Coordinates of C-alpha atoms and ligand atoms in Angstrom, one line a residue:
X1 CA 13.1 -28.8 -5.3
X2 CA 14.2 -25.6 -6.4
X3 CA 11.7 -22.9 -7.3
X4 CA 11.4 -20.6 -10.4
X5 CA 8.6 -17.9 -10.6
X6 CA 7.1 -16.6 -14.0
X7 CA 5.2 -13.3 -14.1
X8 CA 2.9 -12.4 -16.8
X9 CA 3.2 -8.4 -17.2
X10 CA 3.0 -8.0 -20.8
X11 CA -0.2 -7.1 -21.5
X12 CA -1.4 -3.5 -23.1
X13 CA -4.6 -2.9 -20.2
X14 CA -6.2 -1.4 -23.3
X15 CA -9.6 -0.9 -20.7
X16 CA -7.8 1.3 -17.9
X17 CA -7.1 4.0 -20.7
X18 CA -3.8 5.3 -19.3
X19 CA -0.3 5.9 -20.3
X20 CA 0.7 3.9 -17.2
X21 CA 1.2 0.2 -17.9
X22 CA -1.8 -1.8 -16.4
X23 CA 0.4 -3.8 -13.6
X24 CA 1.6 -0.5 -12.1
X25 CA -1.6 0.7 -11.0
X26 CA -2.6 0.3 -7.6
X27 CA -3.8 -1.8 -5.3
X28 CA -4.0 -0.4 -1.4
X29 CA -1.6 1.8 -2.3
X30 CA 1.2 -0.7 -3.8
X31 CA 1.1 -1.2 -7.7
X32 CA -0.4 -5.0 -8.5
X33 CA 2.7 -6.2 -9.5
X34 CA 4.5 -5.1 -6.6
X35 CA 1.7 -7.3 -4.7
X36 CA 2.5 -10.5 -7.0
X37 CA 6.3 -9.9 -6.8
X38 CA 6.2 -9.5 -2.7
X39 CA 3.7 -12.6 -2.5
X40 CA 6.3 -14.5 -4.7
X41 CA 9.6 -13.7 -2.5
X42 CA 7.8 -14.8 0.2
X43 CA 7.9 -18.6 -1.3
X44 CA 11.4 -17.8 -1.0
X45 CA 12.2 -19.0 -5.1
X46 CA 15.5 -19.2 -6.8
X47 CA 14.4 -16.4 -9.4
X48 CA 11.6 -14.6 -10.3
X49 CA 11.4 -13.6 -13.5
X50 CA 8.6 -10.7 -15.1
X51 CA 7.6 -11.0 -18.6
X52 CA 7.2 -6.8 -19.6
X53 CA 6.2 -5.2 -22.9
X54 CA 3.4 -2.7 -22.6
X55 CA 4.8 0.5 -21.2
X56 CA 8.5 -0.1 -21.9
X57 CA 11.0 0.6 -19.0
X58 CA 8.5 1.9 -16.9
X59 CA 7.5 -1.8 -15.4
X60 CA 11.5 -2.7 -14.6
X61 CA 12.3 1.2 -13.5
X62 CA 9.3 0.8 -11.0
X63 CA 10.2 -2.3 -9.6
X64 CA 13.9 -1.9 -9.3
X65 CA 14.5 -2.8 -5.6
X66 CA 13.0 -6.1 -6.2
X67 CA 15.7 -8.8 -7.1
X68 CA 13.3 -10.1 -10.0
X69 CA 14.6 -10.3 -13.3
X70 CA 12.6 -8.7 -16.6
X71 CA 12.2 -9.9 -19.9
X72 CA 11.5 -8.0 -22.3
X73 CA 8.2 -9.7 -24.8
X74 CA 7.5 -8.2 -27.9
X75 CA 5.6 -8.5 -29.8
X76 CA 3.2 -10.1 -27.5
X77 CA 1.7 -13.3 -28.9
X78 CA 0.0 -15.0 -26.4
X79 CA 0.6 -16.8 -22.3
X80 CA 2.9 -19.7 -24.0
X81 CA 4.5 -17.3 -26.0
X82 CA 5.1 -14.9 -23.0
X83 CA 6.3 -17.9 -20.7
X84 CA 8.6 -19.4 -24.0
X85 CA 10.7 -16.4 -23.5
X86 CA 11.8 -16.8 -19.6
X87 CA 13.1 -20.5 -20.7
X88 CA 16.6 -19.3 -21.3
X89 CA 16.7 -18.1 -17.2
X90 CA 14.7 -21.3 -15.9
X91 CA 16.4 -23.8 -13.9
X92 CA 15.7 -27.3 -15.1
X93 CA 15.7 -29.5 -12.2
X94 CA 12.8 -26.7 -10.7
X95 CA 9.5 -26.2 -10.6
X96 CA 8.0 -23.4 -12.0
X97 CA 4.9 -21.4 -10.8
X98 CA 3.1 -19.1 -13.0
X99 CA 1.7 -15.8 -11.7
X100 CA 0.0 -12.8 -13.1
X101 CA 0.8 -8.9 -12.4
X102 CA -2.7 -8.1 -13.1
X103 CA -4.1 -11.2 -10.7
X104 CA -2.6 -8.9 -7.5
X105 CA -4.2 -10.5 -4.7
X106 CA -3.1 -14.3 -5.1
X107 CA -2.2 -15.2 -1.3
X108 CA 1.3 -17.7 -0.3
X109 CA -1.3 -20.3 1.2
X110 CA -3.0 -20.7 -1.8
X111 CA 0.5 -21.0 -3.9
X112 CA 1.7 -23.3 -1.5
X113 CA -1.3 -25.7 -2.0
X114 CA -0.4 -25.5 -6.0
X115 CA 3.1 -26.3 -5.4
X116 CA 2.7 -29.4 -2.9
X117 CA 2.7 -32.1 -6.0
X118 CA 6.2 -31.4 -7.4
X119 CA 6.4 -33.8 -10.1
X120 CA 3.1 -33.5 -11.5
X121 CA 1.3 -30.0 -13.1
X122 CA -1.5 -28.1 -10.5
X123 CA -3.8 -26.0 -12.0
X124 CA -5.7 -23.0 -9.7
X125 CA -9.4 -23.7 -10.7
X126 CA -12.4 -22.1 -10.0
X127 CA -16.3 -22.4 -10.3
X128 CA -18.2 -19.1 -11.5
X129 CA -22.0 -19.3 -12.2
X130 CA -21.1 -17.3 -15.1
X131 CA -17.9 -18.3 -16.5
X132 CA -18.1 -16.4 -19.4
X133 CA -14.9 -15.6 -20.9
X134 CA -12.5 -17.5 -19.5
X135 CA -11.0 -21.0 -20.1
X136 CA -12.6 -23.7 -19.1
X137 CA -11.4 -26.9 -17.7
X138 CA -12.3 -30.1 -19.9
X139 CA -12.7 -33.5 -17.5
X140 CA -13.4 -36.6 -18.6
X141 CA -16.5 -39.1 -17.7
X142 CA -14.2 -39.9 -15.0
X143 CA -13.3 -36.6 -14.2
X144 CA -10.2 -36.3 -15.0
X145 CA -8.9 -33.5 -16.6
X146 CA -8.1 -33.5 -20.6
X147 CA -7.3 -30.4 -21.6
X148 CA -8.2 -26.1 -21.1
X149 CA -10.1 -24.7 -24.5
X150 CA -10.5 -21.2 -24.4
X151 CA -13.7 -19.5 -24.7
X152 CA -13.3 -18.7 -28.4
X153 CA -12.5 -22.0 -29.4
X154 CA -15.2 -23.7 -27.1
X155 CA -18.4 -25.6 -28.5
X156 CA -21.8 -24.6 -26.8
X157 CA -21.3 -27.9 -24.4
X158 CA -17.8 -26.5 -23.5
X159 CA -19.4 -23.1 -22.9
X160 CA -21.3 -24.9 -19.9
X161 CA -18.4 -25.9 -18.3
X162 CA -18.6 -23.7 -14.4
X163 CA -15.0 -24.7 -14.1
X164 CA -12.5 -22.0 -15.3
X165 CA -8.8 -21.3 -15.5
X166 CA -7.6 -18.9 -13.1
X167 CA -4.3 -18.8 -15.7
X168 CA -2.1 -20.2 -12.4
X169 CA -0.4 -23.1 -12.7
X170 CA 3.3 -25.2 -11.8
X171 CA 4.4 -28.0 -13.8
X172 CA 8.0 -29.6 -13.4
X173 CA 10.0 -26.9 -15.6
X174 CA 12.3 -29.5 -17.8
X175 CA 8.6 -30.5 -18.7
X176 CA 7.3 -27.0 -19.1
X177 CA 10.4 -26.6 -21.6
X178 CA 9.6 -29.4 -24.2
X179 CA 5.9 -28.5 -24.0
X180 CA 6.0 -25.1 -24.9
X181 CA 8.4 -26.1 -27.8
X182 CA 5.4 -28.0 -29.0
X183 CA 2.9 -25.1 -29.1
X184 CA 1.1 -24.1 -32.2
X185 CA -1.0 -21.1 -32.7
X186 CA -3.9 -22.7 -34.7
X187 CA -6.6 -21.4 -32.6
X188 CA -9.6 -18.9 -32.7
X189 CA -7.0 -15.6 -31.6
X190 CA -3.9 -16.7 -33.1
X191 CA -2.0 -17.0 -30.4
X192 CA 0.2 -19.5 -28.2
X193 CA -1.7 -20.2 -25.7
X194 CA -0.3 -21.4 -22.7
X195 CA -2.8 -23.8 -21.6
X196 CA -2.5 -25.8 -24.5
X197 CA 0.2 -27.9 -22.1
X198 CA -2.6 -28.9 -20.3
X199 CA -3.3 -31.9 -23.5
X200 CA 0.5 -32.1 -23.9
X201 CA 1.0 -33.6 -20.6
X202 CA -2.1 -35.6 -20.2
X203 CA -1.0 -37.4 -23.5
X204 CA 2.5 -38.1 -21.8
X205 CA 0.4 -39.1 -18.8
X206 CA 1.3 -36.7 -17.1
X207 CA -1.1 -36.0 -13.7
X208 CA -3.3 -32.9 -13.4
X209 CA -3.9 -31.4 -9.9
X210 CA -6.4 -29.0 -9.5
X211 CA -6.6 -26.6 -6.1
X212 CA -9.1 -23.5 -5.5
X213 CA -8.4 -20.6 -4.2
X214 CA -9.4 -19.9 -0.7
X215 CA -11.2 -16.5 -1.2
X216 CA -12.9 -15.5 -5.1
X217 CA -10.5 -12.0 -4.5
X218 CA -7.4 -13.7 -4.5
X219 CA -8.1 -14.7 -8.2
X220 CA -9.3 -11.6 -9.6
X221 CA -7.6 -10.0 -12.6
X222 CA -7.6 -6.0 -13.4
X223 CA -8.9 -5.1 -16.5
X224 CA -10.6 -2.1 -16.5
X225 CA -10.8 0.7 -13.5
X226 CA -13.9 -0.5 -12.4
X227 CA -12.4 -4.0 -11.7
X228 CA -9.7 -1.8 -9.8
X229 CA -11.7 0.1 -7.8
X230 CA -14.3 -3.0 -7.3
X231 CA -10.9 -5.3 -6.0
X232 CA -10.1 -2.4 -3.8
X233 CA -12.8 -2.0 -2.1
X234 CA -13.2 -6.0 -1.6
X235 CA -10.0 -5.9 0.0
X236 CA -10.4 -3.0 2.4
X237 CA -13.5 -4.7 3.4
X238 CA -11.3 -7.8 4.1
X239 CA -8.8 -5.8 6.5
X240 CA -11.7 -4.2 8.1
X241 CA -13.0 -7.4 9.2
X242 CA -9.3 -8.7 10.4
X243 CA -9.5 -6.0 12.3
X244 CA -13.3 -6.4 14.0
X245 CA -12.6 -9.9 14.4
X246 CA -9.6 -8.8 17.0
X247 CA -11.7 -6.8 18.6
X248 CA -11.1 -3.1 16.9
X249 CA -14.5 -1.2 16.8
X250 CA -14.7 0.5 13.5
X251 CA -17.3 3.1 13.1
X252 CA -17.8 1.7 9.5
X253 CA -15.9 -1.0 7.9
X254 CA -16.6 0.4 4.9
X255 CA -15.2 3.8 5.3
X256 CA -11.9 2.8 6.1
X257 CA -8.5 2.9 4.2
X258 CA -5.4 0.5 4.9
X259 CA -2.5 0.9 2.3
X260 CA 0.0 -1.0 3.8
X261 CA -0.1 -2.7 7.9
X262 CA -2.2 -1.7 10.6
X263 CA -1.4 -3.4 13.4
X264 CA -4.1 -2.8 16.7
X265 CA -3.9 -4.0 19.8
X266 CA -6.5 -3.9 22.6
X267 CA -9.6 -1.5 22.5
X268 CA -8.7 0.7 19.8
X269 CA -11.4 3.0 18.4
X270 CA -11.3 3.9 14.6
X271 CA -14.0 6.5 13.3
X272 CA -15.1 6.6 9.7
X273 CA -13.1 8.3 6.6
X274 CA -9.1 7.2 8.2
X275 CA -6.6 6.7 6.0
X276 CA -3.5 4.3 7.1
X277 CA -0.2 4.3 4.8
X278 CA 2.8 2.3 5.3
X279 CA 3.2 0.6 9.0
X280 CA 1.3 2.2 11.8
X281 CA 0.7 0.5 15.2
X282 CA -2.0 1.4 17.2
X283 CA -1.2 0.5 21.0
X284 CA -4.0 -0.1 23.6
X285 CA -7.0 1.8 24.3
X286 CA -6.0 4.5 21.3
X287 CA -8.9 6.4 19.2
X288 CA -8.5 8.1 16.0
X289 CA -11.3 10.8 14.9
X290 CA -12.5 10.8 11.7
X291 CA -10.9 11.8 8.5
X292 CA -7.1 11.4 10.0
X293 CA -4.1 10.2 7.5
X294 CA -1.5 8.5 9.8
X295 CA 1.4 7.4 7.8
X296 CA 4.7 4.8 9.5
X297 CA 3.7 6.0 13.1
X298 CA 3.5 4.4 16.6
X299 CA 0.8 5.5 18.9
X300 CA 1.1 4.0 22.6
X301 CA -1.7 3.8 25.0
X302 CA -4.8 5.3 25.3
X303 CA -3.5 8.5 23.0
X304 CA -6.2 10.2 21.7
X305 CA -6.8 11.7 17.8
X306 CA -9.1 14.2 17.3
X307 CA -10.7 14.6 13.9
X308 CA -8.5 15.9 10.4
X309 CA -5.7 15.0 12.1
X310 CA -2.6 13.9 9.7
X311 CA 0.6 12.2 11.3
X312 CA 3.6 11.4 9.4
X313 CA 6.3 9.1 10.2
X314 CA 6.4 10.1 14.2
X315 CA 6.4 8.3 17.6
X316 CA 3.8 9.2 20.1
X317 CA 3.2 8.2 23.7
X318 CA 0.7 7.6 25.7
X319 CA -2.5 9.7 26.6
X320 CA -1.8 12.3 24.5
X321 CA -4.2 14.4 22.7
X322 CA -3.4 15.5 19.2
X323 CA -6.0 17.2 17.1
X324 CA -8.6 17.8 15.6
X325 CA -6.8 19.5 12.7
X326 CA -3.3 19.1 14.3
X327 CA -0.2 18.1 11.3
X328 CA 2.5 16.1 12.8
X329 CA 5.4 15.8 10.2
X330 CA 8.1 13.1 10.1
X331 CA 11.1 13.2 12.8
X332 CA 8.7 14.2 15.5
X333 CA 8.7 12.7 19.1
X334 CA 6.1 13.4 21.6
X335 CA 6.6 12.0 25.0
X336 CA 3.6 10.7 27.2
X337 CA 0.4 13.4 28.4
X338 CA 1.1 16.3 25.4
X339 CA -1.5 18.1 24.1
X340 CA -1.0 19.3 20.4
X341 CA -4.4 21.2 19.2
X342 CA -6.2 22.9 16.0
X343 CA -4.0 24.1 13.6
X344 CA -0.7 23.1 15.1
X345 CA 2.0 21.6 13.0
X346 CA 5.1 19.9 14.5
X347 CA 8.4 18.7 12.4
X348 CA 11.2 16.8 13.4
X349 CA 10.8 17.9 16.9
X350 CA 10.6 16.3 20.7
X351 CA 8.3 17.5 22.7
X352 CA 8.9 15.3 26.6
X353 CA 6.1 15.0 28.8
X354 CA 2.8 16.8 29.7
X355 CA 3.7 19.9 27.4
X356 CA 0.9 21.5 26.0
X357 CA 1.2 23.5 22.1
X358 CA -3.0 24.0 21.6
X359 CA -3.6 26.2 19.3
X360 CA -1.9 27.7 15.4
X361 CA 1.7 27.2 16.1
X362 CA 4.4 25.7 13.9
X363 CA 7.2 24.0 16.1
X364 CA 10.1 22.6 13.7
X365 CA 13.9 21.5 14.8
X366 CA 12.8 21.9 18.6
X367 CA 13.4 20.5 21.6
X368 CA 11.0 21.1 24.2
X369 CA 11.1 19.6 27.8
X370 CA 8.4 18.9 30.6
X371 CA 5.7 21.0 31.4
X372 CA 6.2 23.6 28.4
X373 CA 3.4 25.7 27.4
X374 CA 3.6 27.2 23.6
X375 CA 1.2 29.7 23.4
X376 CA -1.3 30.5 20.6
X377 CA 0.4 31.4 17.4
X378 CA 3.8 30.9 18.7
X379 CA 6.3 30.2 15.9
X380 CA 9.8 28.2 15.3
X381 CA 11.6 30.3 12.9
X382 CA 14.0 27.5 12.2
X383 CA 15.0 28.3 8.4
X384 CA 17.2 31.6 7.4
X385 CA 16.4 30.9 4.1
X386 CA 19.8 28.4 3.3
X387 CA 20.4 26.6 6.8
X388 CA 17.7 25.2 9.6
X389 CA 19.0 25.7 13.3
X390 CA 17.3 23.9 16.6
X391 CA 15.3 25.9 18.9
X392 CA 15.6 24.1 22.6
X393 CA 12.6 25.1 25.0
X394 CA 14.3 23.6 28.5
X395 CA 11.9 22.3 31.1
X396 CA 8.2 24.7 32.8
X397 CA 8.9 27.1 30.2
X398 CA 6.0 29.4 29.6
X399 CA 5.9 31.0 25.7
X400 CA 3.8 33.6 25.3
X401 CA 1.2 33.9 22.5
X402 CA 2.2 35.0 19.0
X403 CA 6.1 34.7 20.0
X404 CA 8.4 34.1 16.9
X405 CA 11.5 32.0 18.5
X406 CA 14.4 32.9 16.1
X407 CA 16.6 29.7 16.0
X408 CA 19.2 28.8 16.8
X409 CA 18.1 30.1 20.3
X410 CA 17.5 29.1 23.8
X411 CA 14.6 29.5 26.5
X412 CA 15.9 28.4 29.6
X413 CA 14.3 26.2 32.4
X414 CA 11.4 28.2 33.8
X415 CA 11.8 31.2 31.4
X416 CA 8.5 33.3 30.7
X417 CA 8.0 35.0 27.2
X418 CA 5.9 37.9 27.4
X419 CA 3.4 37.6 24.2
X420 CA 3.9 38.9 20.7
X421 CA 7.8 38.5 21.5
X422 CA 10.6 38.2 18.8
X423 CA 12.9 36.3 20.5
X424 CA 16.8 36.2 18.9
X425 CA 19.2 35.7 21.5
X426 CA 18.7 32.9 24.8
X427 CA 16.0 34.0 27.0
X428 CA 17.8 33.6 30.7
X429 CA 16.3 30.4 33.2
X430 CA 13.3 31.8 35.2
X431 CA 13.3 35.5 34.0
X432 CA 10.4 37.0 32.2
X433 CA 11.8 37.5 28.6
X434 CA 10.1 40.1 26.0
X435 CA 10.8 42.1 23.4
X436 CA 7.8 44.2 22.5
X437 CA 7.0 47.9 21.8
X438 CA 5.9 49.9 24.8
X439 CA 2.4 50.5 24.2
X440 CA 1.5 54.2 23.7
X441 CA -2.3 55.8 22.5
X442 CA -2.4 58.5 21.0
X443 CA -4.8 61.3 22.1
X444 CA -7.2 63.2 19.7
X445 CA -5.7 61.1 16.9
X446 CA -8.3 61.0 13.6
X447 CA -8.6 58.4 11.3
X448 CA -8.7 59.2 7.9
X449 CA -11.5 60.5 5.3
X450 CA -11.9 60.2 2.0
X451 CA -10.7 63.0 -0.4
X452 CA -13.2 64.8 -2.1
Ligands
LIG501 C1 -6.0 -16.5 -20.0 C2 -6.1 -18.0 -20.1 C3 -7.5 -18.4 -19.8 C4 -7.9 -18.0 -18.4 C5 -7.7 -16.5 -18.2 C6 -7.9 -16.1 -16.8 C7 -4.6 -18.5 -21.9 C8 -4.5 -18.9 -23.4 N1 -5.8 -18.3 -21.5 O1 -6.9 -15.9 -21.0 O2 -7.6 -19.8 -19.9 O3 -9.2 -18.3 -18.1 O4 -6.4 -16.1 -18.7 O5 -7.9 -14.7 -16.7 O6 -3.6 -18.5 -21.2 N2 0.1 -11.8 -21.3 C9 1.5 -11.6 -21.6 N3 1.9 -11.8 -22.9 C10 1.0 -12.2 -23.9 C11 -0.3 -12.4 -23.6 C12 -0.7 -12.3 -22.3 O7 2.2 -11.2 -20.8 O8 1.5 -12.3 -25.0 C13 -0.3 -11.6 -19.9 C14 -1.3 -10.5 -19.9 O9 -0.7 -9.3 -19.5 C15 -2.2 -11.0 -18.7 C16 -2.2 -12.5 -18.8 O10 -1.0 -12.8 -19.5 O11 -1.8 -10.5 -17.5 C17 -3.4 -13.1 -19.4 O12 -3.5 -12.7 -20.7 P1 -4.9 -12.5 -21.4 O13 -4.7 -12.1 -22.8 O14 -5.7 -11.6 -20.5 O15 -5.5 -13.9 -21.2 P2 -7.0 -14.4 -21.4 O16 -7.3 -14.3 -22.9 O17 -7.8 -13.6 -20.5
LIG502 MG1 -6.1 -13.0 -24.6

């Protein structure tokens, strides 16, 4: 059966006391509804549809790759209402599955679970020891389930209830559709709530699944910043241990930061206060210092990171040695056995094997071949202020400290640049190339005093 998903995004997120609407805050660097939106796809629906209000354009402007479709709720008067106004774009001969932007972590395995009984209505349940707040889920002496009162319209007995309403649920949508016709709003808030189908369908008997969620994170709504940060760190903690259980040694598990896919393979070595963005694969036998940011990079075997280390979108090979303090900027290429130190930063640059930049340089649009040495200081002047041109450093070139390599320009195979150089035209293959002052001292010469 086809597959229609419903996204609750409405709501003001009065508690996180920002201009940004609730459901674009983030989550391991991705907003939560980006999270809900990219779980969803993934159960591969005919439409997903948001249900927006607070915050105005900002939810669909933010979320415009996605091939969801936004609805625009206002005012907001309750979950039924919300869902009443996606009816128009749901497919009758469909099941429909509603979601949350503010629940971010729901996980496909779970959804699938709720989604395995198409013809009857599954609702995600959980037990809290204090369910305070949140619907509860009414059974009978036999235990079936009668209907979902909120907290504000429970009696003290209902209050007891442990079981709650996680808010998730399917039904068969050409049900959903006459249901929600029927809701009223007589209720404690006023609203049309949309678990009041819950009665509606057990009247028409109508069966009601129930399915728990695998982990109590996967459930957890965002309400307030602390709930944010508290979610966060549950699910770092839950990436740090995918990680251990593979095998990764972490230096602390919680003192680590994955905001997007790590993926690690044999013996890799992580110390404490790393950041990871987007993809980054760690091959065999690699170690990262503490406190390094490595964004969409590949590092192959047994490369080495030396603390403060920050790598951006670049490809590096094996045993290399970057760091500690060394910037690595998107484009870049390092070949197998180089050595980038303290205070060096590389841009969109190759640099091929067992070439050596240690110290304070900046290399951008280089090439640099084997065996290269760039000495301390030495710089790519690659910009003229409107254009960048290459600088190509060919194969057991030797640069000279404090060099400024005026591009575009060549240093030829073997070249030698004697230090404090300002190199502007190609430096021949083999020759010692400088272009410094003769050095003269001058004798007798005073330095200055002060005029009285
Ligand atoms: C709802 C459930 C409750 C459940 C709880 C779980 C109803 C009536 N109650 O209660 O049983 O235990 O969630 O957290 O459904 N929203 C809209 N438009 C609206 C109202 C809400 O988009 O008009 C969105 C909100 O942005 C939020 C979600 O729906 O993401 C839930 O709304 P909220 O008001 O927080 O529901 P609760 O009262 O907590
Ligand atoms: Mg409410």
């Amino acid at each position: 059966m086809a597959l229609n998903i419903v996204i609750l995004a409405a709501g003001k997120g009065t508690r996180m006391h920002s201009d940004k609407p609730k459901v674009l805050h983030s989550i391991a660097g991705k907003p939560m509804l980006q999270h809900v939106v990219d779980t969803a796809a993934n159960l591969q629906p005919t439409k997903i549809i948001v249900v927006y209000g607070h915050g105005g354009e900002m939810v669909p402007q933010a979320l415009a790759q996605s091939s969801a479709l936004f609805i625009l709720q206002e005012p907001q008067l309750g979950t039924g209402h919300a869902v009443q106004q996606t009816l128009p774009q749901l497919d009758n001969d469909s099941i429909t599955l509603v979601l949350y932007g503010d629940v971010p972590l729901i996980r496909q395995d779970t959804l699938q679970k709720i989604l395995a009984d198409q013809k009857s209505m599954t609702l995600l349940t959980q037990y809290l020891d204090n369910p305070k707040g949140y619907g509860r889920i009414v059974r009978d002496a036999a235990g079936k389930v009668t209907r979902i009162v909120e907290e504000k319209d429970a009696t003290p007995e209902q209050r007891q209830i442990q079981e709650i309403n996680t808010g998730i649920l399917a039904a068969p949508t050409g049900m959903l559709r006459e249901w929600l016709g029927n809701l009223r709003n007589e209720n404690a808030q006023g609203e049309y709530y949309l678990t009041d189908i819950v009665a509606m369908a057990v009247t028409q008997g109508v069966k009601i699944n129930t399915v728990q969620p695998a982990h109590a994170w996967e459930v957890m709504g965002i309400n307030s910043k602390i709930q944010l940060a508290e979610l966060e760190r549950l699910w770092q903690l839950e990436q740090a241990d995918r990680l251990l259980i593979q095998g990764v040694t972490l230096a602390d598990p919680a003192r680590l930061d994955i905001r997007g896919q790590l993926i690690c393979e044999r013996d890799v070595e992580i110390d404490v206060g790393c950041i990871f963005e987007g993809q980054v694969h760690l091959a065999k036998g690699v170690k990262i210092g503490a406190y390094s940011v490595i964004r969409n990079t590949r590092i192959a075997a047994n490369t080495q990171v030396a603390p403060y280390s920050h790598i951006d979108r670049a490809t590096i090979g094996e045993q290399c040695h970057i760091g500690p303090f060394a910037r690595i900027r998107p484009g870049s290429i390092l070949h197998d056995d180089v050595h980038i130190g303290n205070f060096v930063e590389i841009k969109n640059s190759e640099i091929a094997d067992n070439s050596k930049a240690n110290h304070l340089s900046y290399i951008g649009d280089a090439t640099v071949g084997s065996r290269v040495n760039i000495g301390a200081g030495t710089i790519t002047c690659n910009y003229d202020g409107a254009n960048k041109f290459r600088t190509v450093i060919e194969d057991d070139a030797f640069i000279g400290s404090d060099t400024q390599l005026v591009a575009p320009v060549t240093v030829g195979r073997g070249a030698t640049i004697g230090a404090g150089s300002t190199i502007t035209k190609d430096a021949p293959a083999g020759e010692l190339t400088l272009s410094r002052a003769k050095q003269v001292s001058v004798s007798g010469w005073q330095r200055p005093t002060k005029k009285k």
